[in-house]
Amino acid sequence: IIVRTKGGATKEQIRKKSSFINTRRVNKEWEGVTGMTRDIRRNIYALKHLADYNFTCDLNSLGKKMEYADTKNGWGKRSVLLSQCHYMLEGFNLNKRIVFDTVLRQPLDCVINKESNTVQLSIPAIHPAINFVNPGKNPLYRFVLMAGFVSDLIYNEKRKEYLTATEAVPAALFTCTDWVSVKKEMEAQQILLQPSETFVLEESLSIIVTVGIEFGIPVEDGSIRYVPYSGCAKVLKMG
């Protein structure tokens, strides 16, 4: 039998003791990382149900790398600059089992216009078994499209916390196409996402465009029910 006393530093020691200054720096910057992950998740909420694993950890990992883009502020006060790291998030998959590009085997065109605050998406013509593969036995599918707005997070020295660089962040936009049979060919579609209000986008505000595919089955009341863990989604483009 081995009896030990409880060890380790207390919260008060970590908060005040000089020997834990580096720990405090790491903890403070982690608040910015998790804050960025929270904001990204809020702006892809219409597609989170399509994920087949917990992608939060991967977003946290990318958020930590985004802090390295801040070369002005010191350790413990670095900003999370998504606006300078779009390349990290473009193509990010919410799935590991069914990846979006293995279902739709043709690129989607996306044009982001930050002057008119619009996102123009072009879905190619769908030809079953040629450029569209049904990974299961579900008879229907549809596209889910979303455009969100995510601000950089800046450390506020006065308030000792991370705040958005943009005061007013617009609400996210999303839409869905009609349900279509997986055996039916579909003509190319043009979809426009545009906010009802006009505003000027600051450089610190990024547009994140995500696209997903839902698979469904008809139910007794005539509606279509989404089949869990049958779809896929990814970050299509950043702007």
mmCIF file of C-alpha atoms in Angstrom:
data_model
loop_
_atom_site.group_PDB
_atom_site.id
_atom_site.type_symbol
_atom_site.label_atom_id
_atom_site.label_comp_id
_atom_site.label_asym_id
_atom_site.label_seq_id
_atom_site.Cartn_x
_atom_site.Cartn_y
_atom_site.Cartn_z
ATOM 1 C CA ILE A 1 0.000 0.000 0.000
ATOM 2 C CA ILE A 2 1.411 3.374 -1.017
ATOM 3 C CA VAL A 3 0.019 6.474 0.655
ATOM 4 C CA ARG A 4 0.761 9.827 -0.926
ATOM 5 C CA THR A 5 -0.221 13.376 -0.140
ATOM 6 C CA LYS A 6 -1.987 15.411 -2.782
ATOM 7 C CA GLY A 7 0.616 17.241 -4.869
ATOM 8 C CA GLY A 8 0.811 19.801 -7.634
ATOM 9 C CA ALA A 9 0.423 23.551 -7.692
ATOM 10 C CA THR A 10 -2.738 25.226 -6.496
ATOM 11 C CA LYS A 11 -4.844 27.565 -8.636
ATOM 12 C CA GLU A 12 -3.682 30.487 -6.533
ATOM 13 C CA GLN A 13 -0.016 29.608 -7.099
ATOM 14 C CA ILE A 14 -0.528 29.332 -10.857
ATOM 15 C CA ARG A 15 -2.370 32.651 -10.883
ATOM 16 C CA LYS A 16 0.150 34.680 -8.884
ATOM 17 C CA LYS A 17 3.496 32.920 -8.488
ATOM 18 C CA SER A 18 6.298 34.248 -10.700
ATOM 19 C CA SER A 19 7.551 30.753 -11.544
ATOM 20 C CA PHE A 20 4.264 30.039 -13.360
ATOM 21 C CA ILE A 21 4.403 33.035 -15.689
ATOM 22 C CA ASN A 22 4.869 30.826 -18.757
ATOM 23 C CA THR A 23 1.919 28.682 -17.722
ATOM 24 C CA ARG A 24 -0.218 31.811 -17.482
ATOM 25 C CA ARG A 25 0.894 32.875 -20.956
ATOM 26 C CA VAL A 26 -0.031 29.499 -22.442
ATOM 27 C CA ASN A 27 -3.401 29.475 -20.672
ATOM 28 C CA LYS A 28 -4.258 32.995 -21.797
ATOM 29 C CA GLU A 29 -3.433 32.298 -25.444
ATOM 30 C CA TRP A 30 -5.444 29.093 -25.275
ATOM 31 C CA GLU A 31 -8.486 31.237 -24.463
ATOM 32 C CA GLY A 32 -8.031 32.947 -27.834
ATOM 33 C CA VAL A 33 -7.665 29.595 -29.619
ATOM 34 C CA THR A 34 -10.844 28.129 -28.139
ATOM 35 C CA GLY A 35 -12.650 31.416 -28.792
ATOM 36 C CA MET A 36 -11.787 31.175 -32.496
ATOM 37 C CA THR A 37 -12.960 27.558 -32.612
ATOM 38 C CA ARG A 38 -16.227 28.617 -30.973
ATOM 39 C CA ASP A 39 -16.791 31.360 -33.560
ATOM 40 C CA ILE A 40 -16.030 29.028 -36.482
ATOM 41 C CA ARG A 41 -18.421 26.385 -35.146
ATOM 42 C CA ARG A 42 -21.149 29.029 -34.786
ATOM 43 C CA ASN A 43 -20.759 29.909 -38.449
ATOM 44 C CA ILE A 44 -21.031 26.332 -39.715
ATOM 45 C CA TYR A 45 -23.911 25.320 -37.437
ATOM 46 C CA ALA A 46 -26.111 24.203 -40.360
ATOM 47 C CA LEU A 47 -23.565 21.521 -41.273
ATOM 48 C CA LYS A 48 -22.249 20.298 -37.911
ATOM 49 C CA HIS A 49 -24.703 17.388 -37.920
ATOM 50 C CA LEU A 50 -22.971 16.070 -41.052
ATOM 51 C CA ALA A 51 -19.669 15.513 -39.234
ATOM 52 C CA ASP A 52 -18.726 11.938 -38.351
ATOM 53 C CA TYR A 53 -16.091 12.807 -35.742
ATOM 54 C CA ASN A 54 -15.334 15.515 -33.193
ATOM 55 C CA PHE A 55 -13.496 18.044 -35.367
ATOM 56 C CA THR A 56 -13.172 20.588 -32.535
ATOM 57 C CA CYS A 57 -9.697 19.336 -31.627
ATOM 58 C CA ASP A 58 -8.510 19.832 -35.204
ATOM 59 C CA LEU A 59 -9.897 23.384 -35.237
ATOM 60 C CA ASN A 60 -8.079 24.088 -31.970
ATOM 61 C CA SER A 61 -4.854 22.866 -33.538
ATOM 62 C CA LEU A 62 -5.308 25.216 -36.498
ATOM 63 C CA GLY A 63 -6.217 28.098 -34.185
ATOM 64 C CA LYS A 64 -2.973 27.638 -32.284
ATOM 65 C CA LYS A 65 -1.040 27.894 -35.544
ATOM 66 C CA MET A 66 -2.950 31.067 -36.445
ATOM 67 C CA GLU A 67 -1.445 32.785 -33.413
ATOM 68 C CA TYR A 68 1.984 32.441 -34.987
ATOM 69 C CA ALA A 69 0.852 34.883 -37.696
ATOM 70 C CA ASP A 70 0.907 37.632 -35.048
ATOM 71 C CA THR A 71 4.514 38.843 -34.990
ATOM 72 C CA LYS A 72 3.768 42.156 -33.248
ATOM 73 C CA ASN A 73 2.545 41.046 -29.834
ATOM 74 C CA GLY A 74 4.514 39.044 -27.323
ATOM 75 C CA TRP A 75 3.920 35.561 -25.996
ATOM 76 C CA GLY A 76 0.741 35.477 -23.930
ATOM 77 C CA LYS A 77 -0.891 38.321 -25.872
ATOM 78 C CA ARG A 78 -0.768 37.100 -29.477
ATOM 79 C CA SER A 79 -3.904 37.569 -31.577
ATOM 80 C CA VAL A 80 -5.674 34.804 -33.490
ATOM 81 C CA LEU A 81 -5.546 36.117 -37.060
ATOM 82 C CA LEU A 82 -7.865 34.055 -39.227
ATOM 83 C CA SER A 83 -7.846 36.808 -41.871
ATOM 84 C CA GLN A 84 -4.162 36.093 -42.528
ATOM 85 C CA CYS A 85 -4.486 32.306 -42.442
ATOM 86 C CA HIS A 86 -7.306 31.450 -44.857
ATOM 87 C CA TYR A 87 -5.180 28.735 -46.426
ATOM 88 C CA MET A 88 -5.281 26.744 -43.182
ATOM 89 C CA LEU A 89 -9.055 26.358 -43.223
ATOM 90 C CA GLU A 90 -9.841 26.011 -46.928
ATOM 91 C CA GLY A 91 -10.691 22.402 -47.748
ATOM 92 C CA PHE A 92 -11.149 21.445 -44.075
ATOM 93 C CA ASN A 93 -13.264 18.264 -43.938
ATOM 94 C CA LEU A 94 -15.835 17.534 -41.265
ATOM 95 C CA ASN A 95 -15.594 13.840 -42.055
ATOM 96 C CA LYS A 96 -13.112 11.006 -42.023
ATOM 97 C CA ARG A 97 -15.276 8.098 -43.135
ATOM 98 C CA ILE A 98 -17.201 9.728 -46.015
ATOM 99 C CA VAL A 99 -15.186 12.616 -47.454
ATOM 100 C CA PHE A 100 -17.017 15.231 -49.526
ATOM 101 C CA ASP A 101 -14.731 14.953 -52.570
ATOM 102 C CA THR A 102 -15.358 11.209 -52.800
ATOM 103 C CA VAL A 103 -19.118 11.810 -53.108
ATOM 104 C CA LEU A 104 -19.109 14.782 -55.500
ATOM 105 C CA ARG A 105 -16.152 14.174 -57.787
ATOM 106 C CA GLN A 106 -16.211 17.569 -59.449
ATOM 107 C CA PRO A 107 -15.216 20.949 -58.006
ATOM 108 C CA LEU A 108 -17.792 23.531 -56.953
ATOM 109 C CA ASP A 109 -17.109 27.085 -58.099
ATOM 110 C CA CYS A 110 -17.432 29.778 -55.462
ATOM 111 C CA VAL A 111 -17.053 33.534 -55.915
ATOM 112 C CA ILE A 112 -16.889 35.745 -52.833
ATOM 113 C CA ASN A 113 -17.580 39.449 -53.404
ATOM 114 C CA LYS A 114 -16.644 41.425 -50.302
ATOM 115 C CA GLU A 115 -17.885 44.688 -51.843
ATOM 116 C CA SER A 116 -21.470 43.481 -52.265
ATOM 117 C CA ASN A 117 -21.220 40.947 -49.393
ATOM 118 C CA THR A 118 -22.395 38.136 -51.646
ATOM 119 C CA VAL A 119 -21.367 34.535 -52.188
ATOM 120 C CA GLN A 120 -22.101 32.974 -55.576
ATOM 121 C CA LEU A 121 -21.974 29.175 -55.646
ATOM 122 C CA SER A 122 -22.106 27.069 -58.784
ATOM 123 C CA ILE A 123 -23.154 23.438 -58.408
ATOM 124 C CA PRO A 124 -22.166 21.432 -61.493
ATOM 125 C CA ALA A 125 -24.528 19.173 -63.396
ATOM 126 C CA ILE A 126 -24.918 15.915 -61.482
ATOM 127 C CA HIS A 127 -24.524 12.627 -63.315
ATOM 128 C CA PRO A 128 -25.067 9.636 -60.990
ATOM 129 C CA ALA A 129 -22.238 7.091 -60.908
ATOM 130 C CA ILE A 130 -20.073 9.445 -62.978
ATOM 131 C CA ASN A 131 -19.388 12.540 -60.893
ATOM 132 C CA PHE A 132 -21.715 11.697 -57.988
ATOM 133 C CA VAL A 133 -21.367 8.555 -55.873
ATOM 134 C CA ASN A 134 -23.962 7.448 -53.335
ATOM 135 C CA PRO A 135 -21.983 5.946 -50.422
ATOM 136 C CA GLY A 136 -25.061 4.251 -48.948
ATOM 137 C CA LYS A 137 -28.476 3.004 -49.982
ATOM 138 C CA ASN A 138 -30.405 6.199 -49.242
ATOM 139 C CA PRO A 139 -32.692 7.283 -52.111
ATOM 140 C CA LEU A 140 -32.573 11.088 -51.795
ATOM 141 C CA TYR A 141 -29.990 13.825 -51.333
ATOM 142 C CA ARG A 142 -29.649 17.603 -51.236
ATOM 143 C CA PHE A 143 -26.939 20.233 -50.873
ATOM 144 C CA VAL A 144 -26.609 22.437 -47.800
ATOM 145 C CA LEU A 145 -24.740 25.708 -48.354
ATOM 146 C CA MET A 146 -23.655 28.233 -45.758
ATOM 147 C CA ALA A 147 -21.717 31.495 -45.548
ATOM 148 C CA GLY A 148 -20.550 32.749 -42.156
ATOM 149 C CA PHE A 149 -18.583 35.741 -40.921
ATOM 150 C CA VAL A 150 -15.718 35.253 -38.467
ATOM 151 C CA SER A 151 -13.648 38.043 -36.943
ATOM 152 C CA ASP A 152 -10.032 37.954 -35.814
ATOM 153 C CA LEU A 153 -9.619 37.788 -32.041
ATOM 154 C CA ILE A 154 -7.419 40.462 -30.468
ATOM 155 C CA TYR A 155 -6.084 40.413 -26.911
ATOM 156 C CA ASN A 156 -7.430 43.389 -24.957
ATOM 157 C CA GLU A 157 -4.838 44.496 -22.410
ATOM 158 C CA LYS A 158 -7.309 46.553 -20.383
ATOM 159 C CA ARG A 159 -9.929 43.816 -20.021
ATOM 160 C CA LYS A 160 -7.382 40.945 -19.969
ATOM 161 C CA GLU A 161 -9.369 38.895 -22.483
ATOM 162 C CA TYR A 162 -9.724 38.185 -26.196
ATOM 163 C CA LEU A 163 -12.273 40.293 -28.092
ATOM 164 C CA THR A 164 -13.396 40.369 -31.721
ATOM 165 C CA ALA A 165 -11.520 42.851 -33.881
ATOM 166 C CA THR A 166 -14.838 43.740 -35.546
ATOM 167 C CA GLU A 167 -17.516 45.121 -33.250
ATOM 168 C CA ALA A 168 -20.540 44.157 -35.361
ATOM 169 C CA VAL A 169 -20.266 40.685 -36.899
ATOM 170 C CA PRO A 170 -23.081 39.828 -39.384
ATOM 171 C CA ALA A 171 -25.205 36.741 -38.922
ATOM 172 C CA ALA A 172 -24.464 33.631 -40.981
ATOM 173 C CA LEU A 173 -26.502 32.731 -44.060
ATOM 174 C CA PHE A 174 -27.521 29.289 -45.268
ATOM 175 C CA THR A 175 -29.805 27.570 -47.728
ATOM 176 C CA CYS A 176 -30.648 24.086 -48.993
ATOM 177 C CA THR A 177 -31.473 22.757 -52.445
ATOM 178 C CA ASP A 178 -34.526 20.598 -53.058
ATOM 179 C CA TRP A 179 -34.356 16.868 -52.354
ATOM 180 C CA VAL A 180 -33.418 14.909 -55.475
ATOM 181 C CA SER A 181 -33.321 11.198 -56.256
ATOM 182 C CA VAL A 182 -29.804 9.764 -56.243
ATOM 183 C CA LYS A 183 -30.614 8.138 -59.593
ATOM 184 C CA LYS A 184 -31.765 11.329 -61.308
ATOM 185 C CA GLU A 185 -29.514 13.625 -63.296
ATOM 186 C CA MET A 186 -29.565 17.250 -62.175
ATOM 187 C CA GLU A 187 -28.793 20.349 -64.184
ATOM 188 C CA ALA A 188 -26.175 22.838 -63.026
ATOM 189 C CA GLN A 189 -27.401 25.352 -60.444
ATOM 190 C CA GLN A 190 -26.408 28.875 -59.425
ATOM 191 C CA ILE A 191 -27.062 29.805 -55.793
ATOM 192 C CA LEU A 192 -26.601 33.297 -54.348
ATOM 193 C CA LEU A 193 -26.168 33.936 -50.632
ATOM 194 C CA GLN A 194 -26.701 37.597 -49.770
ATOM 195 C CA PRO A 195 -27.508 39.306 -46.447
ATOM 196 C CA SER A 196 -30.643 41.434 -46.233
ATOM 197 C CA GLU A 197 -28.670 44.397 -44.896
ATOM 198 C CA THR A 198 -25.697 46.096 -46.530
ATOM 199 C CA PHE A 199 -22.528 46.632 -44.528
ATOM 200 C CA VAL A 200 -18.833 47.227 -45.061
ATOM 201 C CA LEU A 201 -16.613 44.248 -44.327
ATOM 202 C CA GLU A 202 -13.426 45.101 -42.463
ATOM 203 C CA GLU A 203 -10.132 43.406 -43.274
ATOM 204 C CA SER A 204 -10.254 41.586 -39.938
ATOM 205 C CA LEU A 205 -13.534 39.884 -40.898
ATOM 206 C CA SER A 206 -13.374 36.636 -42.883
ATOM 207 C CA ILE A 207 -16.109 34.929 -44.867
ATOM 208 C CA ILE A 208 -16.219 31.164 -44.444
ATOM 209 C CA VAL A 209 -18.181 29.218 -47.065
ATOM 210 C CA THR A 210 -19.130 25.629 -46.257
ATOM 211 C CA VAL A 211 -20.981 23.047 -48.313
ATOM 212 C CA GLY A 212 -22.472 19.716 -47.368
ATOM 213 C CA ILE A 213 -24.534 16.866 -48.791
ATOM 214 C CA GLU A 214 -27.425 15.378 -46.839
ATOM 215 C CA PHE A 215 -28.963 11.994 -47.628
ATOM 216 C CA GLY A 216 -32.552 11.312 -46.677
ATOM 217 C CA ILE A 217 -35.459 8.884 -46.817
ATOM 218 C CA PRO A 218 -39.196 9.583 -47.164
ATOM 219 C CA VAL A 219 -41.346 8.997 -44.075
ATOM 220 C CA GLU A 220 -45.034 8.250 -43.597
ATOM 221 C CA ASP A 221 -46.222 11.870 -43.353
ATOM 222 C CA GLY A 222 -44.703 12.667 -46.755
ATOM 223 C CA SER A 223 -41.699 14.576 -45.447
ATOM 224 C CA ILE A 224 -38.021 13.708 -45.886
ATOM 225 C CA ARG A 225 -35.949 12.624 -42.911
ATOM 226 C CA TYR A 226 -32.187 13.071 -42.849
ATOM 227 C CA VAL A 227 -30.288 9.844 -42.200
ATOM 228 C CA PRO A 228 -27.654 10.456 -39.486
ATOM 229 C CA TYR A 229 -23.978 9.831 -40.345
ATOM 230 C CA SER A 230 -24.735 9.424 -44.038
ATOM 231 C CA GLY A 231 -23.705 12.874 -45.294
ATOM 232 C CA CYS A 232 -20.525 14.888 -45.575
ATOM 233 C CA ALA A 233 -19.350 18.501 -45.488
ATOM 234 C CA LYS A 234 -16.267 20.660 -45.891
ATOM 235 C CA VAL A 235 -15.058 24.253 -45.857
ATOM 236 C CA LEU A 236 -15.235 25.183 -49.514
ATOM 237 C CA LYS A 237 -13.606 28.614 -49.546
ATOM 238 C CA MET A 238 -12.439 31.484 -47.363
ATOM 239 C CA GLY A 239 -12.546 35.147 -48.268
#
